Amino acid sequence: MFQILAMLFEACGAKHEIYPDYLRESDVDDIVLSLVDLARKGLVEDNYSTKQKDLKHFKENLVTFWDSLVLECQNGPLFDDTLFQKVKDYVVALSCTPPRVYRQVASLVGLQLVTSFISVAKTLSGQRETTQRQLNAEKKKQSDGPLIESLNNRLALTHENITYLEDLMRKIFNGLFMHRYRDVDPEIRMSCIKSLGIWVVSYPSLFLQDIYLKYLGWTLNDKNAGVRRTSILALQSLYEVEANIPSLGLFTERFYTRMIQLADDIDVSVAVSAIGLIKQLLRHQLLSDDDLGPLYDLLIDEPPMIRRAIGELVYDHLIAQNIKTSQPGARDGENEPSEVHIGRMLQILREFSDDPILSSYVIDDIWDDMKAMRDWRCMISVLLDENPGIELTDMDGTNLVRMLHASAKKAVGERIIPAMDNRKLYYNKGQKETLENSKREITSALLTRYPHLLRKYMSDKAKISPLVDMMVLLKLEMYSFKRQEKHFKAAIDLITDAFFKHGEKDALRSCIKAITFCCTDCQADLKDYAENKLKNLEDELVLKVKTAIKEVEAGDDEYSLLVNLKRLYELQLSKPVKNESLFDDMYRILSHLREMDNEVKSFLLLNMYLQVAWCLHAIDGENPSETSIDELFSKQSSLFDQLYYYLVVLPTYQKEGRSTTVLSCRVCIITAEMWCLFKKSKYSSTRLESLGYLPQVDMVQKFWKLCEQQLNISDETEDEDANEEYIEDANRDAVNIAATKLVLADTVPKDYLGPEIVSHYASHGASTTEIIKHLITSLKKNADFDKGALFFEALKRAYERYMTHVNDGENQTLTGKSYSECQDLASRLAGSYVGAARTKNKSEILKIIQDGVSFAFADLPNQLSFLEAALLPFVSKLPSADIPDILADVEKRTQDADMNGDQSAWHPYFTFVEHLREKHAKNEVLHGGGKACEATGPTEKG
């Protein structure tokens, strides 16, 4: 006994000098107090958390030892009421001591003892059952006798030993577990909960009771994520056993709400585990569908692990509808036909029909589990109304087309939702073979049916785009191998028809992408057919545009022109459209019909820009022909004429609305792109020098005026008549990026445009702030960059906007907002000088303040508010030693000033000076000598 207890003390790390006689004569509490005193003196080693190589397996070996000891003693010493009673007393006492290492080791030992006792108790229970059966059999033969007496004695002894072990378990539970499950150390708490989970599952006759289960429920609220997850995993193992379910009814009713809440836990691993637990509850029909509403929102949650876990739950509960019960009615939905699962999936997608992106998230979450989503022939037959088991509504048809396309993309290894890290997907050889096989299966299923799908849904704008997109997922050589060229040609013809039947961005883009893909990915005759089809499409489209222009000039409706200009734009995004007179036609109508719809004007300008860009791309830079240069120069001049007209007209344009905003955005963006495209320095000293272009300062100012107007317009401004398809390409962020690009590319003079952009740093929300922050960061990389000058000029521009509001006598709200923006700008710019940057750039900060003081005193007292609005944040960044010079400069400037006028105008001056004096006085107190230090005392001085 002494050796075993001494080993326990040494495992705890105590460097004790306890001898057998002292241990035998002393009380448990006295021994434990002496061990605690050793720890207080530092005479203890932390074997539990040590990094020593020879103690790497200390915990595993410790629990193995105690488990082996219990098993070795199960035929004698375990039940002598001496050894293990003593061990239990010391383990419980040590687990309640202040030294953490004692609690850690004693808890580990105590929890393992209960686990080992359960192992012995289960063996004895088996023996008791065997003995009871033998006794019952013998009693049928004879009512009395030596064998029956022997069996009775053995049964009584076995029962007594089991009762003894259960009593030991209860004492350790009450003395150790009930205190340590809420220990300050989360690892101890985890060990307790993990062990309790094992006990309940392995010995339910004692532990499957609410008095024990409640601890698993309470720790679902633990502040440590690891403890919460351990509790969930323990419950998962508990609900996994069918026989436990009837006894868990009250516990489930009490804690199921918390289990559902944990599905949205801040820790992803906890949330995923909780979702797995909820799936088990659903399988056992312990939750109602009404309880699951909040969970379905997690289908579109950001962490992919949570979405996948919810996807598994949705598949298991709503699609496969798996149920586990002890009754014969238990069912497994895995073997149901594909159309049944597809029908249930469509019911789910009805909730997301208005948003294709959300539908993609749901499909992505469930795809791995739902084999029916890879039953291509089944989905195609349902879409073609060949399956009488499913009757599709229009909404279901749209969702099934989306599901077919999204599932096919997943099957060939493409993403259907944006990735958080934007990393490229890489596959090993085996994975690539699987993806190739999937592509073959999809192509085989669509080979002859694809034209039927396109023909059936040709007029449906919601379905045609994802159907056409299927073309780029196919293995096109299979059309030749299988001798199905006629079906390929039929599909290409139908896609071309769809291009001229629809005018929506998605459908047009899909058609061009599909035909272009066929031109590059096909071989031999099929490639020639696709190229001829694309050429014919181009010719027909040019003819339609030219005809529509003539019709509008003749006074007809503009709709045909708008739709064909969109088609031309989408085509030109992929390839050049060669027609000698098309550019001139677009220029002519844009010049003569100024009252056309703004959207028509936007697409005319876009198409003219793309014509210019492709024309430049086609020129041979090494040996250009004079004709091509002259042609491009003419187009360049014509487009600039139109752009400059709108730069002048649009700022004063009276018609408000989204369509006007979009036209203004387009003009700003195209102008910036043209200036970058023909940047003068790029072409100087080359054979294309005549194409180089440098905009005049007055035109840059007009450009910025229009850009600034767009920055001041909220993106939420709506116009019912405006087309929202291309809105992501024409908003204030796009305008801001275009202007920023001009500064970074050094296309226009930085001295004007740079400060103007930066002056809006704090004025238009987070996205604008991020763009301008990126601009400043990029400019810093330039060795010639003068950050101080940029910041000062930006502060001046923001302040001048405020003064304009003041002089115009505008309402106080607008004026106050402008002043606050000036202050916010100063705070943000000054905030870039932090840490070592304050010392490194001290001269820069000082220059900003000196120039700012000069600016403020240039027009007394009108501009004095600049001191308070723009300079105070920079003053706080200066070392105190520089303050007296600034203070002297400011006070010197006021000596000859007339301060007898409006005192309120001088208020910012007094605020600024007071701030300087406070900073200077604080420096005197902290770093001055003699009386100042003595007066403040040692604590203040320190």
XYZ file of N, CA and C in Angstrom, residues 343-488:
438
model
N -37.458 14.918 -56.277
C -38.704 15.621 -55.937
C -38.611 16.311 -54.599
N -38.013 15.655 -53.613
C -37.867 16.266 -52.280
C -36.872 17.425 -52.308
N -35.805 17.254 -53.083
C -34.833 18.342 -53.221
C -35.479 19.571 -53.858
N -36.332 19.375 -54.828
C -37.013 20.501 -55.479
C -37.931 21.221 -54.502
N -38.522 20.470 -53.569
C -39.349 21.111 -52.541
C -38.512 22.058 -51.686
N -37.292 21.636 -51.368
C -36.390 22.498 -50.577
C -35.997 23.730 -51.384
N -35.672 23.535 -52.662
C -35.195 24.649 -53.495
C -36.279 25.673 -53.766
N -37.553 25.306 -53.591
C -38.622 26.299 -53.765
C -38.461 27.473 -52.814
N -37.865 27.200 -51.641
C -37.657 28.268 -50.662
C -36.620 29.281 -51.130
N -35.802 28.904 -52.120
C -34.705 29.766 -52.562
C -34.826 30.143 -54.042
N -36.014 29.971 -54.609
C -36.183 30.148 -56.061
C -35.836 31.546 -56.545
N -36.044 32.541 -55.699
C -35.821 33.919 -56.138
C -34.344 34.270 -56.221
N -33.494 33.440 -55.656
C -32.064 33.767 -55.615
C -31.232 32.564 -56.061
N -30.745 32.578 -57.307
C -29.938 31.448 -57.804
C -28.675 31.199 -56.986
N -28.123 32.263 -56.403
C -26.892 32.094 -55.617
C -27.171 31.261 -54.375
N -28.284 31.545 -53.691
C -28.637 30.762 -52.505
C -28.935 29.313 -52.884
N -29.585 29.126 -54.030
C -29.834 27.759 -54.517
C -28.521 27.011 -54.709
N -27.508 27.700 -55.243
C -26.195 27.074 -55.453
C -25.571 26.644 -54.135
N -25.729 27.473 -53.095
C -25.210 27.114 -51.770
C -25.865 25.831 -51.263
N -27.197 25.759 -51.388
C -27.927 24.582 -50.907
C -27.477 23.336 -51.669
N -27.373 23.446 -52.979
C -26.937 22.310 -53.812
C -25.520 21.873 -53.419
N -24.640 22.836 -53.213
C -23.258 22.540 -52.840
C -23.197 21.807 -51.498
N -24.063 22.202 -50.560
C -24.048 21.599 -49.223
C -24.500 20.138 -49.241
N -25.464 19.824 -50.109
C -26.096 18.500 -50.090
C -25.474 17.556 -51.120
N -24.703 18.087 -52.062
C -24.255 17.329 -53.231
C -23.515 16.041 -52.879
N -22.602 16.105 -51.918
C -21.788 14.925 -51.592
C -22.633 13.745 -51.114
N -23.727 14.040 -50.420
C -24.551 12.970 -49.844
C -25.609 12.455 -50.809
N -26.076 13.297 -51.722
C -27.234 12.954 -52.552
C -26.785 12.388 -53.895
N -26.817 11.055 -54.011
C -26.400 10.400 -55.252
C -27.331 10.742 -56.415
N -28.597 11.050 -56.098
C -29.566 11.352 -57.162
C -29.153 12.582 -57.964
N -28.366 13.462 -57.364
C -27.904 14.648 -58.095
C -26.853 14.296 -59.133
N -26.402 13.066 -59.129
C -25.461 12.604 -60.149
C -26.109 11.561 -61.070
N -27.434 11.453 -60.970
C -28.183 10.591 -61.879
C -28.629 11.459 -63.059
N -27.701 11.636 -64.007
C -27.920 12.609 -65.089
C -29.124 12.219 -65.955
N -29.254 10.949 -66.240
C -30.342 10.510 -67.118
C -31.706 10.734 -66.466
N -31.755 10.534 -65.158
C -33.019 10.755 -64.447
C -33.425 12.227 -64.507
N -32.478 13.141 -64.210
C -32.796 14.574 -64.236
C -33.216 15.020 -65.635
N -32.522 14.516 -66.650
C -32.853 14.899 -68.034
C -34.248 14.397 -68.404
N -34.575 13.140 -68.020
C -35.896 12.591 -68.359
C -37.004 13.353 -67.640
N -36.742 13.799 -66.416
C -37.735 14.603 -65.686
C -37.947 15.941 -66.400
N -36.853 16.568 -66.852
C -36.966 17.848 -67.557
C -37.709 17.699 -68.891
N -37.594 16.536 -69.504
C -38.262 16.308 -70.787
C -39.648 15.677 -70.607
N -40.147 15.694 -69.346
C -41.490 15.166 -69.030
C -41.644 13.690 -69.411
N -40.554 12.939 -69.327
C -40.607 11.516 -69.653
C -40.851 10.655 -68.428
N -40.870 11.299 -67.257
C -41.054 10.552 -66.013
C -42.405 10.916 -65.411
N -43.374 10.018 -65.453
C -44.708 10.344 -64.950
C -44.765 10.505 -63.439
N -43.699 10.085 -62.748
C -43.701 10.178 -61.287
C -43.580 11.604 -60.768
N -43.062 12.525 -61.574
C -42.874 13.911 -61.129
C -43.527 14.844 -62.139
N -44.374 15.712 -61.621
C -44.990 16.736 -62.475
C -44.375 18.078 -62.106
N -43.613 18.654 -63.038
C -42.858 19.881 -62.751
C -43.714 21.123 -62.926
N -43.649 22.023 -61.933
C -44.151 23.381 -62.133
C -43.057 24.168 -62.834
N -43.370 25.382 -63.255
C -42.359 26.215 -63.915
C -41.192 26.501 -62.974
N -41.524 26.772 -61.714
C -40.476 27.048 -60.724
C -39.602 25.818 -60.498
N -40.252 24.636 -60.414
C -39.479 23.402 -60.227
C -38.571 23.138 -61.427
N -39.074 23.431 -62.622
C -38.268 23.244 -63.820
C -37.029 24.119 -63.800
N -37.202 25.372 -63.385
C -36.055 26.286 -63.290
C -35.046 25.766 -62.276
N -35.549 25.328 -61.130
C -34.648 24.820 -60.088
C -33.946 23.542 -60.519
N -34.645 22.692 -61.274
C -34.020 21.445 -61.722
C -32.945 21.715 -62.772
N -33.169 22.693 -63.645
C -32.140 23.075 -64.620
C -30.910 23.616 -63.888
N -31.145 24.467 -62.892
C -30.021 24.996 -62.102
C -29.295 23.858 -61.399
N -30.059 22.908 -60.872
C -29.451 21.787 -60.153
C -28.635 20.918 -61.104
N -29.163 20.667 -62.303
C -28.429 19.884 -63.302
C -27.105 20.554 -63.648
N -27.138 21.866 -63.897
C -25.914 22.591 -64.266
C -24.918 22.637 -63.112
N -25.428 22.982 -61.905
C -24.530 23.089 -60.751
C -23.923 21.736 -60.405
N -24.736 20.685 -60.469
C -24.239 19.348 -60.142
C -23.196 18.890 -61.164
N -23.426 19.209 -62.428
C -22.451 18.852 -63.467
C -21.128 19.587 -63.246
N -21.198 20.865 -62.869
C -19.971 21.620 -62.578
C -19.207 20.991 -61.417
N -19.930 20.622 -60.365
C -19.275 19.964 -59.227
C -18.624 18.654 -59.662
N -19.341 17.913 -60.508
C -18.848 16.594 -60.915
C -17.568 16.673 -61.733
N -17.377 17.766 -62.481
C -16.154 17.892 -63.297
C -15.077 18.710 -62.579
N -15.317 19.026 -61.289
C -14.270 19.643 -60.471
C -14.283 21.147 -60.412
N -15.381 21.786 -60.794
C -15.459 23.247 -60.728
C -16.231 23.671 -59.490
N -15.936 24.879 -59.019
C -16.674 25.419 -57.879
C -18.003 25.996 -58.352
N -19.026 25.877 -57.500
C -20.308 26.508 -57.836
C -20.629 27.651 -56.887
N -19.817 27.812 -55.840
C -19.949 28.970 -54.962
C -18.563 29.558 -54.756
N -18.471 30.854 -54.428
C -17.150 31.471 -54.274
C -16.376 30.857 -53.114
N -15.090 30.678 -53.310
C -14.229 30.137 -52.249
C -13.769 31.262 -51.345
N -13.544 30.939 -50.060
C -13.100 31.953 -49.102
C -11.657 32.365 -49.349
N -10.838 31.429 -49.851
C -9.408 31.716 -50.002
C -8.981 31.960 -51.452
N -9.897 31.713 -52.428
C -9.611 31.934 -53.856
C -8.427 31.118 -54.374
N -8.082 30.066 -53.657
C -6.970 29.232 -54.123
C -7.423 28.347 -55.279
N -6.485 28.070 -56.174
C -6.794 27.214 -57.310
C -6.922 25.772 -56.833
N -7.886 25.056 -57.428
C -8.089 23.658 -57.064
C -7.057 22.773 -57.759
N -6.439 21.892 -57.003
C -5.472 20.955 -57.567
C -5.943 19.526 -57.285
N -5.739 18.633 -58.258
C -6.192 17.255 -58.121
C -5.052 16.297 -58.438
N -5.033 15.176 -57.717
C -4.036 14.158 -58.016
C -4.504 13.308 -59.206
N -3.680 12.340 -59.590
C -3.973 11.558 -60.793
C -5.298 10.807 -60.669
N -5.535 10.208 -59.517
C -6.773 9.464 -59.318
C -8.001 10.355 -59.380
N -7.889 11.544 -58.759
C -9.009 12.479 -58.787
C -9.294 12.964 -60.201
N -8.221 13.212 -60.964
C -8.404 13.669 -62.349
C -9.113 12.608 -63.187
N -8.777 11.359 -62.949
C -9.446 10.271 -63.677
C -10.931 10.216 -63.320
N -11.243 10.437 -62.035
C -12.645 10.448 -61.604
C -13.414 11.578 -62.279
N -12.784 12.756 -62.347
C -13.434 13.902 -62.984
C -13.646 13.650 -64.480
N -12.669 13.028 -65.128
C -12.808 12.707 -66.552
C -13.949 11.711 -66.782
N -14.063 10.733 -65.884
C -15.146 9.766 -65.998
C -16.505 10.443 -65.834
N -16.560 11.395 -64.904
C -17.805 12.144 -64.699
C -18.168 12.929 -65.954
N -17.152 13.529 -66.582
C -17.401 14.299 -67.809
C -17.931 13.385 -68.909
N -17.381 12.190 -68.999
C -17.862 11.233 -70.004
C -19.319 10.837 -69.731
N -19.629 10.602 -68.454
C -20.995 10.207 -68.093
C -21.994 11.306 -68.427
N -21.627 12.549 -68.122
C -22.518 13.683 -68.418
C -22.714 13.806 -69.925
N -21.613 13.723 -70.670
C -21.700 13.834 -72.134
C -22.541 12.704 -72.713
N -22.336 11.497 -72.209
C -23.089 10.346 -72.697
C -24.584 10.528 -72.461
N -24.935 11.076 -71.282
C -26.349 11.279 -70.960
C -26.979 12.358 -71.841
N -26.182 13.382 -72.224
C -26.712 14.515 -72.992
C -26.530 14.363 -74.504
N -25.782 13.401 -74.916
C -25.339 13.303 -76.309
C -26.482 13.511 -77.311
N -27.542 12.758 -77.133
C -28.673 12.872 -78.079
C -29.810 13.704 -77.521
N -29.804 13.950 -76.200
C -30.943 14.634 -75.568
C -30.740 16.138 -75.454
N -29.487 16.598 -75.580
C -29.186 18.021 -75.389
C -30.007 18.918 -76.333
N -30.065 18.620 -77.618
C -30.888 19.466 -78.497
C -32.363 19.508 -78.081
N -32.879 18.396 -77.558
C -34.278 18.363 -77.108
C -34.492 19.326 -75.943
N -33.537 19.339 -75.003
C -33.631 20.269 -73.864
C -33.582 21.717 -74.338
N -32.627 22.021 -75.218
C -32.503 23.396 -75.721
C -33.760 23.824 -76.471
N -34.282 22.924 -77.262
C -35.476 23.263 -78.047
C -36.685 23.496 -77.137
N -36.829 22.660 -76.123
C -37.998 22.773 -75.250
C -37.983 24.068 -74.438
N -36.783 24.448 -73.966
C -36.695 25.614 -73.065
C -36.099 26.837 -73.763
N -36.132 26.861 -75.075
C -35.552 27.959 -75.852
C -36.086 29.317 -75.431
N -37.369 29.424 -75.154
C -37.986 30.728 -74.884
C -37.923 31.119 -73.417
N -37.457 30.235 -72.558
C -37.474 30.492 -71.114
C -36.149 31.124 -70.690
N -36.180 32.412 -70.385
C -34.917 33.122 -70.085
C -34.279 32.659 -68.775
N -35.073 32.112 -67.847
C -34.497 31.635 -66.583
C -33.760 30.311 -66.767
N -34.196 29.511 -67.742
C -33.624 28.167 -67.904
C -32.556 28.095 -68.994
N -32.646 28.967 -70.003
C -31.787 28.801 -71.174
C -30.312 29.017 -70.839
N -30.008 29.949 -69.947
C -28.598 30.241 -69.651
C -27.879 29.039 -69.027
N -28.406 28.444 -67.911
C -27.698 27.268 -67.366
C -27.675 26.082 -68.325
N -28.711 25.941 -69.182
C -28.696 24.846 -70.156
C -27.592 25.039 -71.193
N -27.456 26.262 -71.700
C -26.402 26.543 -72.683
C -25.024 26.358 -72.042
N -24.903 26.731 -70.746
C -23.623 26.589 -70.047
C -23.174 25.136 -69.933
N -24.094 24.197 -70.094
C -23.729 22.777 -70.033
C -22.751 22.408 -71.144
N -22.783 23.137 -72.267
C -21.940 22.813 -73.416
C -20.456 22.793 -73.041
N -20.023 23.740 -72.200
C -18.587 23.831 -71.880
C -18.149 22.741 -70.904
N -19.094 21.951 -70.383
C -18.749 20.873 -69.459
C -18.651 19.521 -70.164
N -18.959 19.506 -71.466
C -19.017 18.249 -72.200
C -17.661 17.865 -72.786
N -17.508 16.576 -73.023
C -16.314 16.044 -73.705
C -16.686 15.956 -75.189
N -16.359 17.009 -75.947
C -16.910 17.178 -77.291
C -16.426 16.127 -78.284
N -15.255 15.536 -78.039
C -14.781 14.526 -78.998
C -15.680 13.296 -79.027
N -16.501 13.116 -77.973
C -17.401 11.960 -77.948
C -18.466 12.040 -79.045
N -18.782 13.281 -79.493
C -19.729 13.409 -80.605
C -19.181 12.733 -81.863
N -17.861 12.847 -82.047
C -17.239 12.199 -83.213
C -17.094 10.698 -82.994
N -16.646 10.307 -81.775
C -16.445 8.889 -81.491
C -17.754 8.104 -81.614
N -18.835 8.724 -81.139
C -20.131 8.045 -81.142
C -20.923 8.295 -82.428
N -20.302 9.072 -83.340
C -20.932 9.371 -84.635
C -22.276 10.092 -84.440
N -22.227 11.073 -83.579
C -23.428 11.855 -83.289
C -23.227 13.315 -83.694
N -22.525 13.552 -84.808
C -22.232 14.916 -85.249
C -23.502 15.725 -85.488
N -24.554 15.062 -85.957
C -25.783 15.814 -86.258
C -26.387 16.422 -85.003
N -26.238 15.741 -83.857
C -26.766 16.287 -82.599
C -25.920 17.467 -82.124
N -24.608 17.390 -82.359
C -23.746 18.535 -82.028
C -24.140 19.748 -82.862
